[in-house]
């Protein structure tokens, strides 16, 4: 369920749209906006994005966490939309202007066996993709993350007003650790060396298992290994670094720049992949990008199907402007979504593009 924010101004026809969608907690964000945040905005100057951001973040005392930082992102994106319309410029121009023509994008491929994953990857390569994320169902388990096997998970779709309960997986690290290196051996053989490949662990390993997987995957030259560890255990990234030179990506479960900071400043990751929609919007993300630039870390903003095309557009506007852009995760939305929310990024020849209009 999308939570969309529309901010109107006292200038006729001048308004902005933001995305405050938080999958599975959308009612909490909507309530935070309606009861606690929107009343604070009435009468303020929409030009003062930084001041409004700080007022909502620090001035209200309670700060951080997914609900409040998603609500703040919704406001922030709407304010940048207003600023762009007022200036007559696309947001990337307000952020310093283009540093590139298009943002290198990656798509998801998955399957119930290796050949199914390879077939899907070939279809994506045909579409123009240069980077592909690959996941496969793990034999002997139920509901492998990132694969169609997810439909076999147990869940209760009738639960409450907040939607279905999260699916329940059967997770076994040993078969996972055996299967994933074999998947990438198969994909390198089937797809060749040119295509960039990456894999999302989705925070399911302990430190030494993550180090073992990183070492086992080294021969297949991954673009990055995503979310090998839980977001709470930043110190554990040192264990992986001690054992492997595989590039690491992390960050979609962080909610402030201070959570990202130790991984960046100690160069424990190579790609920071915060979710612009869950970290307070463009205002916070551009600061994280600047911190990352200082330590030679690139960006790979989260781009899942459970945020609206508005946040995907914000991702690509930032990608276009920052010097240390790495890669952009992409979602193809169903036609019905694009009918309601038009103007999202467009995919062409492996890259994402945003409109040159405000
Ligand atoms: Mg992920």
Short mmCIF file of C-alpha atoms and ligand atoms in Angstrom, two decimals:
data_model
loop_
_atom_site.label_atom_id
_atom_site.label_comp_id
_atom_site.label_asym_id
_atom_site.label_seq_id
_atom_site.Cartn_x
_atom_site.Cartn_y
_atom_site.Cartn_z
CA UNK A 1 0.00 0.00 0.00
CA UNK A 2 1.55 3.27 -1.09
CA UNK A 3 1.51 6.26 1.26
CA UNK A 4 1.80 9.37 -0.90
CA UNK A 5 2.24 12.91 0.41
CA UNK A 6 0.97 15.98 -1.42
CA UNK A 7 2.13 19.36 -0.11
CA UNK A 8 0.19 22.36 -1.39
CA UNK A 9 1.45 25.93 -1.22
CA UNK A 10 -0.32 29.28 -1.29
CA UNK A 11 0.90 29.76 -4.86
CA UNK A 12 -1.72 28.52 -7.31
CA UNK A 13 -0.80 25.21 -8.99
CA UNK A 14 2.44 24.92 -6.96
CA UNK A 15 2.47 21.61 -5.09
CA UNK A 16 4.84 18.70 -4.54
CA UNK A 17 4.46 14.91 -4.31
CA UNK A 18 6.42 12.69 -1.96
CA UNK A 19 6.46 8.95 -1.17
CA UNK A 20 6.17 7.81 2.47
CA UNK A 21 5.55 4.12 1.78
CA UNK A 22 6.82 1.66 4.41
CA UNK A 23 5.81 -1.86 3.47
CA UNK A 24 3.88 -3.54 6.29
CA UNK A 25 3.94 -0.41 8.50
CA UNK A 26 2.12 1.99 6.18
CA UNK A 27 -0.65 2.78 8.67
CA UNK A 28 1.91 3.79 11.32
CA UNK A 29 3.54 6.23 8.86
CA UNK A 30 0.17 7.61 7.76
CA UNK A 31 -0.78 8.22 11.41
CA UNK A 32 2.58 9.87 12.19
CA UNK A 33 2.08 12.19 9.22
CA UNK A 34 -1.54 13.00 9.93
CA UNK A 35 -1.37 13.53 13.68
CA UNK A 36 2.19 14.63 14.38
CA UNK A 37 3.93 16.04 11.31
CA UNK A 38 1.46 17.71 8.96
CA UNK A 39 0.19 20.13 11.69
CA UNK A 40 3.81 21.33 12.11
CA UNK A 41 4.09 22.25 8.42
CA UNK A 42 1.09 24.53 8.07
CA UNK A 43 2.29 28.06 7.38
CA UNK A 44 5.99 27.21 6.87
CA UNK A 45 8.02 28.30 3.84
CA UNK A 46 8.42 25.27 1.52
CA UNK A 47 11.68 26.74 0.18
CA UNK A 48 13.44 26.02 3.52
CA UNK A 49 13.94 22.27 3.07
CA UNK A 50 16.98 21.95 5.36
CA UNK A 51 15.37 23.94 8.16
CA UNK A 52 12.11 21.97 7.94
CA UNK A 53 14.10 18.71 7.87
CA UNK A 54 16.06 19.62 11.03
CA UNK A 55 12.89 20.89 12.73
CA UNK A 56 11.08 17.60 12.10
CA UNK A 57 14.14 15.44 12.91
CA UNK A 58 15.55 17.13 16.03
CA UNK A 59 12.98 19.74 16.98
CA UNK A 60 10.36 17.10 17.76
CA UNK A 61 12.78 15.26 20.13
CA UNK A 62 11.87 11.67 19.04
CA UNK A 63 13.96 10.80 16.02
CA UNK A 64 15.16 7.98 13.82
CA UNK A 65 13.61 4.59 13.13
CA UNK A 66 11.78 3.41 10.02
CA UNK A 67 8.38 5.02 10.72
CA UNK A 68 9.55 8.58 11.44
CA UNK A 69 12.33 8.58 8.81
CA UNK A 70 9.91 7.33 6.15
CA UNK A 71 7.40 10.05 7.07
CA UNK A 72 10.22 12.61 6.91
CA UNK A 73 11.27 11.27 3.49
CA UNK A 74 7.73 11.78 2.20
CA UNK A 75 7.82 15.44 3.26
CA UNK A 76 11.38 15.93 1.97
CA UNK A 77 10.65 14.53 -1.51
CA UNK A 78 7.54 16.69 -1.83
CA UNK A 79 9.56 19.79 -0.86
CA UNK A 80 12.28 19.02 -3.45
CA UNK A 81 9.49 18.57 -6.02
CA UNK A 82 8.16 22.03 -5.14
CA UNK A 83 11.65 23.57 -5.31
CA UNK A 84 12.21 22.08 -8.76
CA UNK A 85 8.88 23.32 -10.06
CA UNK A 86 9.50 26.79 -8.63
CA UNK A 87 12.97 26.95 -10.21
CA UNK A 88 11.81 25.38 -13.47
CA UNK A 89 14.59 22.77 -13.15
CA UNK A 90 14.86 19.00 -12.62
CA UNK A 91 16.00 18.07 -9.10
CA UNK A 92 19.36 16.69 -10.36
CA UNK A 93 20.13 20.19 -11.62
CA UNK A 94 19.41 21.67 -8.17
CA UNK A 95 21.81 19.08 -6.70
CA UNK A 96 24.70 20.34 -8.82
CA UNK A 97 23.83 19.12 -12.30
CA UNK A 98 24.57 15.97 -14.29
CA UNK A 99 27.77 14.03 -13.67
CA UNK A 100 26.68 11.27 -16.09
CA UNK A 101 24.22 10.40 -18.83
CA UNK A 102 21.97 7.82 -17.22
CA UNK A 103 22.37 5.63 -14.14
CA UNK A 104 23.74 2.08 -14.56
CA UNK A 105 20.91 -0.20 -13.39
CA UNK A 106 20.56 -3.79 -12.24
CA UNK A 107 17.60 -6.15 -12.43
CA UNK A 108 16.69 -9.18 -10.34
CA UNK A 109 16.87 -12.71 -11.75
CA UNK A 110 15.84 -15.82 -9.91
CA UNK A 111 14.63 -19.36 -10.42
CA UNK A 112 13.95 -22.73 -8.88
CA UNK A 113 17.17 -24.12 -10.42
CA UNK A 114 20.40 -22.81 -11.96
CA UNK A 115 19.24 -23.07 -15.58
CA UNK A 116 16.05 -21.13 -14.82
CA UNK A 117 18.17 -18.34 -13.31
CA UNK A 118 20.47 -18.40 -16.38
CA UNK A 119 17.45 -18.22 -18.74
CA UNK A 120 16.08 -15.21 -16.91
CA UNK A 121 19.51 -13.57 -16.94
CA UNK A 122 19.81 -14.11 -20.71
CA UNK A 123 16.42 -12.41 -21.18
CA UNK A 124 17.61 -9.44 -19.08
CA UNK A 125 20.87 -9.23 -21.05
CA UNK A 126 18.78 -9.19 -24.21
CA UNK A 127 16.91 -6.21 -22.72
CA UNK A 128 20.22 -4.40 -22.33
CA UNK A 129 21.14 -5.08 -18.71
CA UNK A 130 24.86 -5.01 -17.88
CA UNK A 131 24.39 -5.89 -14.18
CA UNK A 132 22.19 -8.67 -12.77
CA UNK A 133 21.29 -9.83 -9.26
CA UNK A 134 20.93 -13.62 -9.06
CA UNK A 135 19.08 -15.66 -6.41
CA UNK A 136 18.09 -19.32 -6.52
CA UNK A 137 15.80 -21.58 -4.49
CA UNK A 138 17.86 -23.62 -2.02
CA UNK A 139 17.17 -27.37 -2.19
CA UNK A 140 15.72 -28.76 1.02
CA UNK A 141 14.42 -25.41 2.29
CA UNK A 142 11.08 -23.62 1.92
CA UNK A 143 10.58 -20.05 0.76
CA UNK A 144 14.05 -18.91 -0.36
CA UNK A 145 14.35 -15.12 -0.24
CA UNK A 146 14.33 -13.38 -3.62
CA UNK A 147 12.97 -16.35 -5.60
CA UNK A 148 9.52 -17.44 -6.72
CA UNK A 149 9.84 -20.13 -4.06
CA UNK A 150 8.56 -17.35 -1.80
CA UNK A 151 5.01 -18.43 -2.77
CA UNK A 152 5.50 -21.65 -0.85
CA UNK A 153 5.99 -19.74 2.38
CA UNK A 154 3.39 -20.04 5.10
CA UNK A 155 1.43 -16.88 5.81
CA UNK A 156 -2.00 -15.83 6.97
CA UNK A 157 -3.44 -13.44 4.39
CA UNK A 158 -6.46 -12.66 6.55
CA UNK A 159 -4.60 -10.97 9.36
CA UNK A 160 -5.76 -7.54 10.57
CA UNK A 161 -6.07 -4.26 8.72
CA UNK A 162 -2.34 -4.01 8.23
CA UNK A 163 -2.25 -6.79 5.62
CA UNK A 164 -0.89 -10.32 5.72
CA UNK A 165 1.68 -11.52 8.20
CA UNK A 166 5.22 -11.82 6.89
CA UNK A 167 5.83 -15.16 5.18
CA UNK A 168 7.62 -17.81 7.21
CA UNK A 169 10.71 -19.39 5.67
CA UNK A 170 12.57 -22.52 6.53
CA UNK A 171 16.19 -21.38 6.57
CA UNK A 172 19.26 -23.63 6.59
CA UNK A 173 22.70 -22.01 6.26
CA UNK A 174 24.58 -25.21 5.28
CA UNK A 175 22.71 -25.97 2.01
CA UNK A 176 22.67 -22.23 1.23
CA UNK A 177 26.47 -22.00 1.61
CA UNK A 178 26.88 -25.08 -0.63
CA UNK A 179 24.42 -23.90 -3.31
CA UNK A 180 25.27 -20.24 -3.93
CA UNK A 181 28.91 -20.71 -5.09
CA UNK A 182 27.68 -23.47 -7.45
CA UNK A 183 25.03 -21.08 -8.82
CA UNK A 184 27.66 -18.47 -9.71
CA UNK A 185 30.00 -21.09 -11.16
CA UNK A 186 27.09 -22.14 -13.40
CA UNK A 187 26.21 -18.54 -14.33
CA UNK A 188 29.80 -17.62 -15.25
CA UNK A 189 29.93 -20.70 -17.48
CA UNK A 190 26.53 -20.00 -19.04
CA UNK A 191 26.73 -16.19 -19.38
CA UNK A 192 30.44 -15.45 -19.82
CA UNK A 193 32.70 -12.91 -18.13
CA UNK A 194 31.25 -9.63 -19.45
CA UNK A 195 28.04 -9.52 -17.43
CA UNK A 196 28.30 -8.11 -13.89
CA UNK A 197 26.70 -10.36 -11.27
CA UNK A 198 25.69 -9.73 -7.70
CA UNK A 199 23.92 -11.58 -4.90
CA UNK A 200 21.78 -10.54 -1.91
CA UNK A 201 22.27 -12.55 1.31
CA UNK A 202 19.47 -10.57 2.98
CA UNK A 203 21.20 -10.49 6.37
CA UNK A 204 20.89 -14.25 6.94
CA UNK A 205 24.47 -15.29 7.81
CA UNK A 206 26.62 -15.08 10.91
CA UNK A 207 30.06 -13.43 10.56
CA UNK A 208 32.19 -16.48 9.84
CA UNK A 209 29.60 -17.96 7.45
CA UNK A 210 29.55 -14.64 5.58
CA UNK A 211 33.35 -14.73 5.36
CA UNK A 212 33.22 -18.32 4.05
CA UNK A 213 30.67 -17.36 1.38
CA UNK A 214 32.67 -14.28 0.36
CA UNK A 215 35.80 -16.41 -0.15
CA UNK A 216 33.92 -19.13 -2.00
CA UNK A 217 32.44 -16.56 -4.41
CA UNK A 218 35.72 -14.80 -5.22
CA UNK A 219 36.49 -16.81 -8.40
CA UNK A 220 33.22 -15.59 -9.95
CA UNK A 221 34.15 -11.89 -9.60
CA UNK A 222 30.93 -10.47 -8.14
CA UNK A 223 30.07 -6.79 -8.60
CA UNK A 224 29.12 -6.91 -4.91
CA UNK A 225 27.79 -9.18 -2.18
CA UNK A 226 24.76 -7.49 -0.63
CA UNK A 227 23.65 -7.42 3.02
CA UNK A 228 25.78 -10.36 4.22
CA UNK A 229 25.11 -9.52 7.90
CA UNK A 230 22.39 -8.03 10.08
CA UNK A 231 22.38 -4.22 10.27
CA UNK A 232 23.03 -4.26 14.03
CA UNK A 233 26.42 -5.97 13.68
CA UNK A 234 28.63 -3.43 11.95
CA UNK A 235 31.79 -4.65 13.70
CA UNK A 236 31.30 -8.09 12.11
CA UNK A 237 32.08 -6.67 8.66
CA UNK A 238 35.73 -6.67 9.80
CA UNK A 239 35.59 -10.49 9.87
CA UNK A 240 34.59 -10.62 6.20
CA UNK A 241 37.23 -8.01 5.26
CA UNK A 242 39.95 -10.05 6.99
CA UNK A 243 39.23 -13.02 4.74
CA UNK A 244 38.07 -11.72 1.39
CA UNK A 245 38.47 -8.99 -1.22
CA UNK A 246 34.88 -9.41 -2.47
CA UNK A 247 33.14 -5.99 -2.77
CA UNK A 248 30.49 -5.53 -0.07
CA UNK A 249 27.21 -3.56 -0.12
CA UNK A 250 25.00 -2.70 2.85
CA UNK A 251 22.49 -0.17 4.12
CA UNK A 252 18.82 -0.68 3.16
CA UNK A 253 17.89 -1.17 6.83
CA UNK A 254 19.72 1.91 8.10
CA UNK A 255 17.66 4.95 9.08
CA UNK A 256 20.24 7.66 9.74
CA UNK A 257 23.64 8.62 8.39
CA UNK A 258 25.19 7.74 11.78
CA UNK A 259 24.26 4.09 11.29
CA UNK A 260 26.04 4.12 7.94
CA UNK A 261 29.06 6.09 9.20
CA UNK A 262 31.25 3.36 10.80
CA UNK A 263 31.00 1.11 7.72
CA UNK A 264 31.94 4.06 5.51
CA UNK A 265 34.69 5.64 7.62
CA UNK A 266 36.39 2.28 8.29
CA UNK A 267 35.99 1.32 4.60
CA UNK A 268 34.26 -1.92 5.63
CA UNK A 269 31.93 -1.71 2.62
CA UNK A 270 32.35 -0.64 -1.01
CA UNK A 271 28.74 0.36 -1.74
CA UNK A 272 26.33 2.16 0.60
CA UNK A 273 22.78 1.26 -0.34
CA UNK A 274 20.44 3.16 1.97
CA UNK A 275 16.77 3.50 1.06
CA UNK A 276 16.14 7.17 0.26
CA UNK A 277 12.50 6.59 1.20
CA UNK A 278 13.35 5.29 4.68
CA UNK A 279 16.23 7.59 5.61
CA UNK A 280 14.65 11.02 5.42
CA UNK A 281 14.76 11.61 1.67
CA UNK A 282 17.16 13.40 -0.66
CA UNK A 283 18.35 15.81 2.05
CA UNK A 284 19.85 12.97 4.13
CA UNK A 285 20.91 10.76 1.22
CA UNK A 286 23.04 13.45 -0.42
CA UNK A 287 24.92 13.90 2.88
CA UNK A 288 25.50 10.14 3.07
CA UNK A 289 26.73 10.21 -0.53
CA UNK A 290 29.16 13.02 0.36
CA UNK A 291 30.46 11.09 3.39
CA UNK A 292 30.88 8.02 1.20
CA UNK A 293 32.74 10.02 -1.46
CA UNK A 294 35.25 11.09 1.20
CA UNK A 295 36.11 7.44 1.92
CA UNK A 296 35.96 6.19 -1.68
CA UNK A 297 32.70 4.30 -1.16
CA UNK A 298 30.15 4.27 -4.00
CA UNK A 299 26.34 4.35 -3.84
CA UNK A 300 23.79 1.67 -4.74
CA UNK A 301 20.48 3.08 -3.41
CA UNK A 302 17.79 0.54 -2.57
CA UNK A 303 15.25 0.28 -5.41
CA UNK A 304 12.66 -2.37 -4.45
CA UNK A 305 9.04 -2.81 -5.61
CA UNK A 306 7.67 -1.78 -2.20
CA UNK A 307 8.47 1.91 -2.56
CA UNK A 308 6.57 4.09 -5.04
CA UNK A 309 7.99 5.31 -8.39
CA UNK A 310 8.42 8.74 -6.74
CA UNK A 311 11.28 7.41 -4.59
CA UNK A 312 12.73 5.59 -7.62
CA UNK A 313 12.75 8.96 -9.42
CA UNK A 314 14.49 10.55 -6.40
CA UNK A 315 17.10 7.76 -6.52
CA UNK A 316 17.94 8.49 -10.14
CA UNK A 317 17.98 12.30 -9.72
CA UNK A 318 20.61 11.80 -7.01
CA UNK A 319 22.46 9.20 -9.12
CA UNK A 320 22.68 11.74 -11.95
CA UNK A 321 24.26 14.41 -9.75
CA UNK A 322 26.69 12.71 -7.35
CA UNK A 323 30.27 11.88 -8.36
CA UNK A 324 30.46 8.55 -6.49
CA UNK A 325 27.41 6.83 -7.99
CA UNK A 326 27.92 3.07 -8.34
CA UNK A 327 24.79 1.27 -9.54
CA UNK A 328 21.01 1.58 -9.16
CA UNK A 329 18.61 -1.24 -8.23
CA UNK A 330 15.57 -1.09 -10.50
CA UNK A 331 11.93 -2.17 -10.41
CA UNK A 332 9.62 -2.45 -13.41
CA UNK A 333 6.21 -1.40 -12.09
CA UNK A 334 2.94 -2.79 -13.42
CA UNK A 335 1.20 -0.58 -15.97
CA UNK A 336 -1.55 0.29 -13.50
CA UNK A 337 1.02 1.84 -11.14
CA UNK A 338 2.50 3.96 -13.92
CA UNK A 339 -1.01 5.09 -14.87
CA UNK A 340 -1.56 6.48 -11.38
CA UNK A 341 2.01 7.69 -10.74
CA UNK A 342 3.56 8.82 -14.00
CA UNK A 343 6.98 10.34 -14.57
CA UNK A 344 9.17 7.67 -12.95
CA UNK A 345 12.58 6.70 -14.34
CA UNK A 346 12.75 5.15 -17.82
CA UNK A 347 15.05 2.20 -18.68
CA UNK A 348 17.14 2.24 -21.85
CA UNK A 349 20.22 0.20 -22.81
CA UNK A 350 21.22 -0.80 -19.29
CA UNK A 351 20.62 2.61 -17.73
CA UNK A 352 17.90 4.64 -16.02
CA UNK A 353 16.94 8.13 -17.10
CA UNK A 354 14.78 10.83 -15.54
CA UNK A 355 12.96 13.67 -17.22
CA UNK A 356 14.84 16.92 -17.95
CA UNK A 357 11.74 18.88 -16.94
CA UNK A 358 11.01 20.01 -13.36
MG1 LIG B 1 18.47 -6.24 -0.53
#
